[in-house]
mmCIF file of C-alpha atoms in Angstrom:
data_model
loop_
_atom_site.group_PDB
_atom_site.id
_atom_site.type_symbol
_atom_site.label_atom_id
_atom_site.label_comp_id
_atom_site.label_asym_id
_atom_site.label_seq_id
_atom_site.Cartn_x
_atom_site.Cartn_y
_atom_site.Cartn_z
ATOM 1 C CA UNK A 1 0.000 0.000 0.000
ATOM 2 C CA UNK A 2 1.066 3.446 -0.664
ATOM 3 C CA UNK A 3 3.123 5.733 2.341
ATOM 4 C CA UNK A 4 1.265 8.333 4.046
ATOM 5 C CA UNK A 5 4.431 10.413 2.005
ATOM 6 C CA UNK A 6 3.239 8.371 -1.467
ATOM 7 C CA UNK A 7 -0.729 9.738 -0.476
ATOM 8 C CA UNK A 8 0.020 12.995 -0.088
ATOM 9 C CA UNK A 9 1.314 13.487 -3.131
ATOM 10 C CA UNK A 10 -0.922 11.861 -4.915
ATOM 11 C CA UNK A 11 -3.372 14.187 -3.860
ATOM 12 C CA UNK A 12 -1.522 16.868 -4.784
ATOM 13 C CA UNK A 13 -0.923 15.543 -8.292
ATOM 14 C CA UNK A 14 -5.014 15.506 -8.038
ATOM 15 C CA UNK A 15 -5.209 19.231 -6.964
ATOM 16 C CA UNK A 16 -3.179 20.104 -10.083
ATOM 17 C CA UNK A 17 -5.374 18.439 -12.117
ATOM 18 C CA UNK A 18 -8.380 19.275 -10.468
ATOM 19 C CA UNK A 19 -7.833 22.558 -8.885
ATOM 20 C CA UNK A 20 -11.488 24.101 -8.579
ATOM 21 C CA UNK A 21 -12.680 21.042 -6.771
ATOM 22 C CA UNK A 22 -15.406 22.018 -5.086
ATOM 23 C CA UNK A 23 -18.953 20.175 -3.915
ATOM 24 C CA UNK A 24 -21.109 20.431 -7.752
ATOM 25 C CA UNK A 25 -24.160 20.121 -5.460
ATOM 26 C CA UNK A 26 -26.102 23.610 -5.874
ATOM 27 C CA UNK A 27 -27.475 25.104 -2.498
ATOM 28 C CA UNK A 28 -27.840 28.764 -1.101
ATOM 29 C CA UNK A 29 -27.506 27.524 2.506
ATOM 30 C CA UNK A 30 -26.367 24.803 5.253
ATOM 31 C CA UNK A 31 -30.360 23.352 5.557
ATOM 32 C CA UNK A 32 -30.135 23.369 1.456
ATOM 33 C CA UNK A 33 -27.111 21.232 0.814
ATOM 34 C CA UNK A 34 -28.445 18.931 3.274
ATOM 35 C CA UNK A 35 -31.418 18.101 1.453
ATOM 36 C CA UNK A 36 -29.445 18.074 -1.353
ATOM 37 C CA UNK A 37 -26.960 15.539 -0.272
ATOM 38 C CA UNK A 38 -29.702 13.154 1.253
ATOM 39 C CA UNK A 39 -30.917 13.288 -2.082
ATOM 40 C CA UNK A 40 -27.710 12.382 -3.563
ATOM 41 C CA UNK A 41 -27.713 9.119 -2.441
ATOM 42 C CA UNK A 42 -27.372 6.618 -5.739
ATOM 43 C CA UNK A 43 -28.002 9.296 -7.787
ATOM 44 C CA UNK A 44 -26.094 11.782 -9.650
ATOM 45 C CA UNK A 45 -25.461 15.526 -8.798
ATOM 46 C CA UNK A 46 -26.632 16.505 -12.545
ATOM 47 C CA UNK A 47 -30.390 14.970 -11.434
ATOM 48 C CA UNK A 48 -30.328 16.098 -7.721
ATOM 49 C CA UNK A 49 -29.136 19.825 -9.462
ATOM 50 C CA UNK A 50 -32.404 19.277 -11.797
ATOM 51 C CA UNK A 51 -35.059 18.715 -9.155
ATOM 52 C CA UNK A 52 -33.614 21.027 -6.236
ATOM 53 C CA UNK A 53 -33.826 23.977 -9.207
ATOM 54 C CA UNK A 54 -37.622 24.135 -8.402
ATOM 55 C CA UNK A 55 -37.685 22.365 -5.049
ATOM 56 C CA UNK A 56 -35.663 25.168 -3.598
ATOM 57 C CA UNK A 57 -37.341 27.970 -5.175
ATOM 58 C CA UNK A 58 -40.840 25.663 -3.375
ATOM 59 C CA UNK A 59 -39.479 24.965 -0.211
ATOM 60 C CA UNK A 60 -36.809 26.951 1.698
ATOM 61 C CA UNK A 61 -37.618 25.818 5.796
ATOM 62 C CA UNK A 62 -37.895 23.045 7.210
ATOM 63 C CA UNK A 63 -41.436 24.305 8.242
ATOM 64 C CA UNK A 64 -42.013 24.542 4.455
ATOM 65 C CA UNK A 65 -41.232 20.311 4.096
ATOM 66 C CA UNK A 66 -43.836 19.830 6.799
ATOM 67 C CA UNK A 67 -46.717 22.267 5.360
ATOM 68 C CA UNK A 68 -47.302 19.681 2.907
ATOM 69 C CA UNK A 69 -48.174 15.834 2.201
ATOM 70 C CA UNK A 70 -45.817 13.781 2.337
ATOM 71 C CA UNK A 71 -47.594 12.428 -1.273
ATOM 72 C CA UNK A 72 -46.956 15.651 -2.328
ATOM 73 C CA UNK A 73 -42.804 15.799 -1.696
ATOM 74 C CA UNK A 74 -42.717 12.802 -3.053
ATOM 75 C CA UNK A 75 -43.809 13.973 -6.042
ATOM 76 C CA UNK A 76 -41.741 17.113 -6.299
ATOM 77 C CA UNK A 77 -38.971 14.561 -6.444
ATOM 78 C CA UNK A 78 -40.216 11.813 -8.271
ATOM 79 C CA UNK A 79 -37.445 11.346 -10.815
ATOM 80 C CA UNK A 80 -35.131 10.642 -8.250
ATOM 81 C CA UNK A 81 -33.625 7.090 -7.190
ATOM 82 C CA UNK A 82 -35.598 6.436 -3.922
ATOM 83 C CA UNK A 83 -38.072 9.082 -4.007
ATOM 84 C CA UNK A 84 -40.088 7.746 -1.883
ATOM 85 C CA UNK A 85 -37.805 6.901 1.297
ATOM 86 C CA UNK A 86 -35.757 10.484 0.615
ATOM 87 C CA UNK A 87 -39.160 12.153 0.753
ATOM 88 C CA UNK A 88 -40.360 10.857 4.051
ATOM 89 C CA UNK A 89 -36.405 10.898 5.202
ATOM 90 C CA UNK A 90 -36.675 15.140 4.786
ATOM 91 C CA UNK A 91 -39.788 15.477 6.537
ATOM 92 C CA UNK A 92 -38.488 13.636 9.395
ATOM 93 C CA UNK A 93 -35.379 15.560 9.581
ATOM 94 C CA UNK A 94 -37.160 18.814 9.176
ATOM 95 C CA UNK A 95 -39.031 17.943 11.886
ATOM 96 C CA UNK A 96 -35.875 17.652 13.991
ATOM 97 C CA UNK A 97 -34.281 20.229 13.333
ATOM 98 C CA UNK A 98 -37.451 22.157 13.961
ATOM 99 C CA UNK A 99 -37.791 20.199 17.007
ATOM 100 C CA UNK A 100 -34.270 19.460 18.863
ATOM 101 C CA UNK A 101 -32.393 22.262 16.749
ATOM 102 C CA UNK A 102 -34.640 25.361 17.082
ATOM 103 C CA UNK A 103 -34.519 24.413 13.066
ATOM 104 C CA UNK A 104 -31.169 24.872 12.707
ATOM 105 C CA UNK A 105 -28.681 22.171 10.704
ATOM 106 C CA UNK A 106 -25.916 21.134 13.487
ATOM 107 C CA UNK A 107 -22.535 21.184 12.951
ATOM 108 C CA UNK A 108 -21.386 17.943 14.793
ATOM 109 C CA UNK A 109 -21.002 13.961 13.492
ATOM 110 C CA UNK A 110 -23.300 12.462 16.277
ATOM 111 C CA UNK A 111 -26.340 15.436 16.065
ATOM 112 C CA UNK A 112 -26.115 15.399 12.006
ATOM 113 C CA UNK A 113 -26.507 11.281 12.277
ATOM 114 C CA UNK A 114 -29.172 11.825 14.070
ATOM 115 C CA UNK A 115 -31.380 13.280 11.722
ATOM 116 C CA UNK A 116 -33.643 10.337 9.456
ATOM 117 C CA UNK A 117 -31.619 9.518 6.159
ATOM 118 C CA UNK A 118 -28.347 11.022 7.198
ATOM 119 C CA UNK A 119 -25.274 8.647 7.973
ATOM 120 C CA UNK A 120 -21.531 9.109 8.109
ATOM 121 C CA UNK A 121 -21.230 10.572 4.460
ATOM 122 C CA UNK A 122 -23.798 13.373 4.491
ATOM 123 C CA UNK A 123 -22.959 14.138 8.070
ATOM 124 C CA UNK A 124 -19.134 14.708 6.751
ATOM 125 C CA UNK A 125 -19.877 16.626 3.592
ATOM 126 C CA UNK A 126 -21.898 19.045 5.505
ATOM 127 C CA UNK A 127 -19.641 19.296 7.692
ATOM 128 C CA UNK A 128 -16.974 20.039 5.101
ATOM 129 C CA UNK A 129 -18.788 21.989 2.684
ATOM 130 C CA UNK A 130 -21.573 23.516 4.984
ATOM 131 C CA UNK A 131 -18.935 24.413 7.782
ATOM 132 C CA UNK A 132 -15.660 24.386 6.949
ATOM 133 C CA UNK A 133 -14.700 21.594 9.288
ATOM 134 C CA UNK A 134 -11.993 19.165 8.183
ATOM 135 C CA UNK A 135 -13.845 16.194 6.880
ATOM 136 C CA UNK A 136 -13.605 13.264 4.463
ATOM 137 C CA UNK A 137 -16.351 11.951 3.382
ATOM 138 C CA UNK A 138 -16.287 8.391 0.969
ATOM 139 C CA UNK A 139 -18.359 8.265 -2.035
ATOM 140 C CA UNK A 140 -18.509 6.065 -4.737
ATOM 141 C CA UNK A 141 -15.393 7.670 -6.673
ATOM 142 C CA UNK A 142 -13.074 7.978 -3.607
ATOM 143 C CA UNK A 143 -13.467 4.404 -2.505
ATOM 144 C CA UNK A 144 -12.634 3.599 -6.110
ATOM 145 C CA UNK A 145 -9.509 5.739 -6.599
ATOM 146 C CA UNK A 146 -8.458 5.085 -3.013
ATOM 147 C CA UNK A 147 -8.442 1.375 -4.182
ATOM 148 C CA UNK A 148 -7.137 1.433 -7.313
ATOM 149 C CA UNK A 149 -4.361 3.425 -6.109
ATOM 150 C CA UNK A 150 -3.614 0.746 -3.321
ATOM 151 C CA UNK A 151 -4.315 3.906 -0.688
ATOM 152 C CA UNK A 152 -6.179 1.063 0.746
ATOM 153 C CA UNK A 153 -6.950 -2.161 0.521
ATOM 154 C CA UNK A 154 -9.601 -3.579 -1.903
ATOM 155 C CA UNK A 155 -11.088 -5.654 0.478
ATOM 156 C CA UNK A 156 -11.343 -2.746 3.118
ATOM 157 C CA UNK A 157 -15.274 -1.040 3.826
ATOM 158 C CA UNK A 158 -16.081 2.381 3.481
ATOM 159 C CA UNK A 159 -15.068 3.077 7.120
ATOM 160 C CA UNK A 160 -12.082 1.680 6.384
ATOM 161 C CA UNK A 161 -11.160 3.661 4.021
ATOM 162 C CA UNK A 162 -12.061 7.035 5.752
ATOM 163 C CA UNK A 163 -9.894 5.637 8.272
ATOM 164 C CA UNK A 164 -7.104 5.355 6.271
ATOM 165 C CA UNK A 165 -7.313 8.262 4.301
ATOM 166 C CA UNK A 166 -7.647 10.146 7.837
ATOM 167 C CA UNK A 167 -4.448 8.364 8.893
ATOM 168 C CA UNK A 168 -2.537 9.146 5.932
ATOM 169 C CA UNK A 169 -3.532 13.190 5.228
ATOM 170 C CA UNK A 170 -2.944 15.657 7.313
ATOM 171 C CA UNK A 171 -6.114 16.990 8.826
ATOM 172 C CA UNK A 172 -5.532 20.443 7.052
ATOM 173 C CA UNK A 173 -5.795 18.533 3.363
ATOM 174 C CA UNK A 174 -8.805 16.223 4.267
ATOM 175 C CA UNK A 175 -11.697 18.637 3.064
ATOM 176 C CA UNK A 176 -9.710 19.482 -0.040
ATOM 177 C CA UNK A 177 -8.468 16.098 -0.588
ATOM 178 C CA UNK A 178 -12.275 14.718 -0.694
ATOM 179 C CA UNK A 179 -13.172 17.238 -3.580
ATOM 180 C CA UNK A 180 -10.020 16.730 -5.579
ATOM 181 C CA UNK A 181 -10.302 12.806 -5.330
ATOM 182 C CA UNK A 182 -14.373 13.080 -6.147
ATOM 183 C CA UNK A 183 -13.204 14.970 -9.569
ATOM 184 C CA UNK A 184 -10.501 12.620 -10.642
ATOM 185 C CA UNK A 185 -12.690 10.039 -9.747
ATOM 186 C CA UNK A 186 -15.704 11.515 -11.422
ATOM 187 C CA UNK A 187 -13.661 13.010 -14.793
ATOM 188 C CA UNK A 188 -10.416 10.974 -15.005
ATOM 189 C CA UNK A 189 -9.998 7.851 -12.750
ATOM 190 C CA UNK A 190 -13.675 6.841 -14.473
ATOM 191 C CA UNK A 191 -15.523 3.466 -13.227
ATOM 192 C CA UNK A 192 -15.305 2.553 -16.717
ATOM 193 C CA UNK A 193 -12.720 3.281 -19.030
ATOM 194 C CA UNK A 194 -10.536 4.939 -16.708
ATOM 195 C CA UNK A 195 -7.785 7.058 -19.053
ATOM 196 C CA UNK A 196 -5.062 4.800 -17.835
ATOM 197 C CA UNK A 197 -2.471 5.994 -20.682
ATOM 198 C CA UNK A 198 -2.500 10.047 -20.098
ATOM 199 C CA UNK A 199 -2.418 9.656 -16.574
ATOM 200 C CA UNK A 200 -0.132 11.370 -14.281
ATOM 201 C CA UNK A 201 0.120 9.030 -11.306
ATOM 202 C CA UNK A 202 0.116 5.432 -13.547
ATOM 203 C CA UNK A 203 3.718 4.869 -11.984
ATOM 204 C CA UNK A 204 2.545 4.630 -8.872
ATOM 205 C CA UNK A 205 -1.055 3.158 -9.418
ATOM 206 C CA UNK A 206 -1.254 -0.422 -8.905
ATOM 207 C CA UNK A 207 -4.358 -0.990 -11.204
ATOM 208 C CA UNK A 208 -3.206 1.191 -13.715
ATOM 209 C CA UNK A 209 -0.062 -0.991 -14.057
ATOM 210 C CA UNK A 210 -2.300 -3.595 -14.768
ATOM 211 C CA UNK A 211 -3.837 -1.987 -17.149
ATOM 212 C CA UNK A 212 -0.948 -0.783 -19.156
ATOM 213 C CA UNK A 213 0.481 -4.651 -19.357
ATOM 214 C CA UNK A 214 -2.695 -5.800 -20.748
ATOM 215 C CA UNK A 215 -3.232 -2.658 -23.537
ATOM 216 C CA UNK A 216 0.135 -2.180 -24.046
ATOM 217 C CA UNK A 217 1.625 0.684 -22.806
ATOM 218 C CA UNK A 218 3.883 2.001 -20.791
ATOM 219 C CA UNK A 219 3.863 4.126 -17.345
#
C-alpha cells in the first residue's frame, strides 16, 4: 500500500489536475445542501441539481417540508432514485431540526446522524462543505480511486477507508483532498474506461499498471 508520504502526493498531483474542486451540489444555505446531499444518495449531482432547481425555489424551511403531504414531496422529487424513502427521510429531519435544533442544521457527526436519512457521508460533507470543518467523506469515486491506487486495501469497507485516508492526510488537506479525489474520480480515474495511458500518477497506481500490461503501454 502506498506511504502516508506516497498519499500525499498523490493528492496533490489531483489538486493540479483538479484545482477548482469544489462540492457540484447547488445550495444557497447549510439546511439546502443537506437536502441536497440526502438526495444524492445513488443518484447523480446533474439529477439532484435538476429537481432542487424548483424544489428550492418551493421549499426553503424546514417548516415549508412539513406544510405539505408527504404524497406531495414525493412527487416534487419523483425522478429521483428512492423518491419515496428520501421524501419521508426530509420530513423527518425537518421535523428535527425544527424540534431538537430550534430548526437549525448542526454542525457535529453524532447530532447530524441523528437526523432520518443522514449517515456518516452526508454528516461529513456538511460538515466540510456547509462548515468548513476538516472532513472526508467516501463516495462512490473515492473508494474507487483510493483502491485502485492501493491507498487502501480492496477488500477494506467504506469506514475503512475514511480511516485510512484520515491516517494518511494531514487533517488540514482532508476537506480538499475529498473534492479533488471526487473529480478525478468523477472526470479521469472513471468506473469505466478509466484514461489509464495520459495519466499522471500510472507509476505509482497499482491498477493502472495492470492496465498498461494488458493494452500495451507504458507508465
Amino acid at each position: 500500500m502506498l506511504t502516508k508520504q506516497q498519499t500525499i502526493m498523490c493528492i496533490e498531483e489531483m489538486e493540479r489536475m483538479f484545482p477548482m474542486a469544489h462540492c457540484e451540489l447547488e445550495h444557497r444555505n447549510t439546511f439546502e445542501l443537506l437536502v441536497a446531499v440526502v438526495l444524492s444518495a445513488q443518484c447523480t449531482d446533474v439529477l439532484v441539481n435538476r429537481v432542487t432547481a424548483s424544489l428550492f425555489e418551493k421549499y426553503h424551511r424546514p417548516e415549508d417540508y412539513l406544510d405539505v403531504s408527504v404524497e406531495e414531496l414525493m412527487d416534487d422529487i419523483r425522478s429521483i432514485g428512492l423518491y419515496k424513502n428520501k421524501a419521508k427521510n426530509i420530513q423527518g429531519l425537518s421535523r428535527k431540526l425544527l424540534k431538537t435544533f430550534d430548526g437549525q442544521v448542526p454542525a457535529t457527526h453524532a447530532e447530524l446522524e441523528s437526523l432520518p436519512g443522514v449517515g456518516r457521508k452526508t454528516a461529513n460533507v456538511v460538515l466540510s462543505v456547509g462548515f468548513g470543518i476538516p472532513a472526508l467523506a467516501v463516495d462512490t469515486h473515492v473508494e474507487r480511486v483510493s483502491k485502485r491506487l492501493a491507498i487502501c486495501r480492496w477488500k477494506d469497507s467504506v469506514t475503512e477507508v475514511e480511516q485510512t485516508l484520515m491516517r494518511k492526510l494531514p487533517k488540514e488537506m482532508w476537506s480538499d483532498a475529498h473534492h479533488a479525489m471526487i473529480f478525478f474520480g468523477r472526470y479521469h480515474c472513471k468506473a469505466r474506461k478509466p484514461e489509464c495511458q495520459v495519466c499522471p500518477l500510472l507509476s505509482i497506481c497499482r491498477e493502472g499498471k495492470k492496465q498498461a500490461k494488458v493494452r500495451g503501454f507504458d507508465g
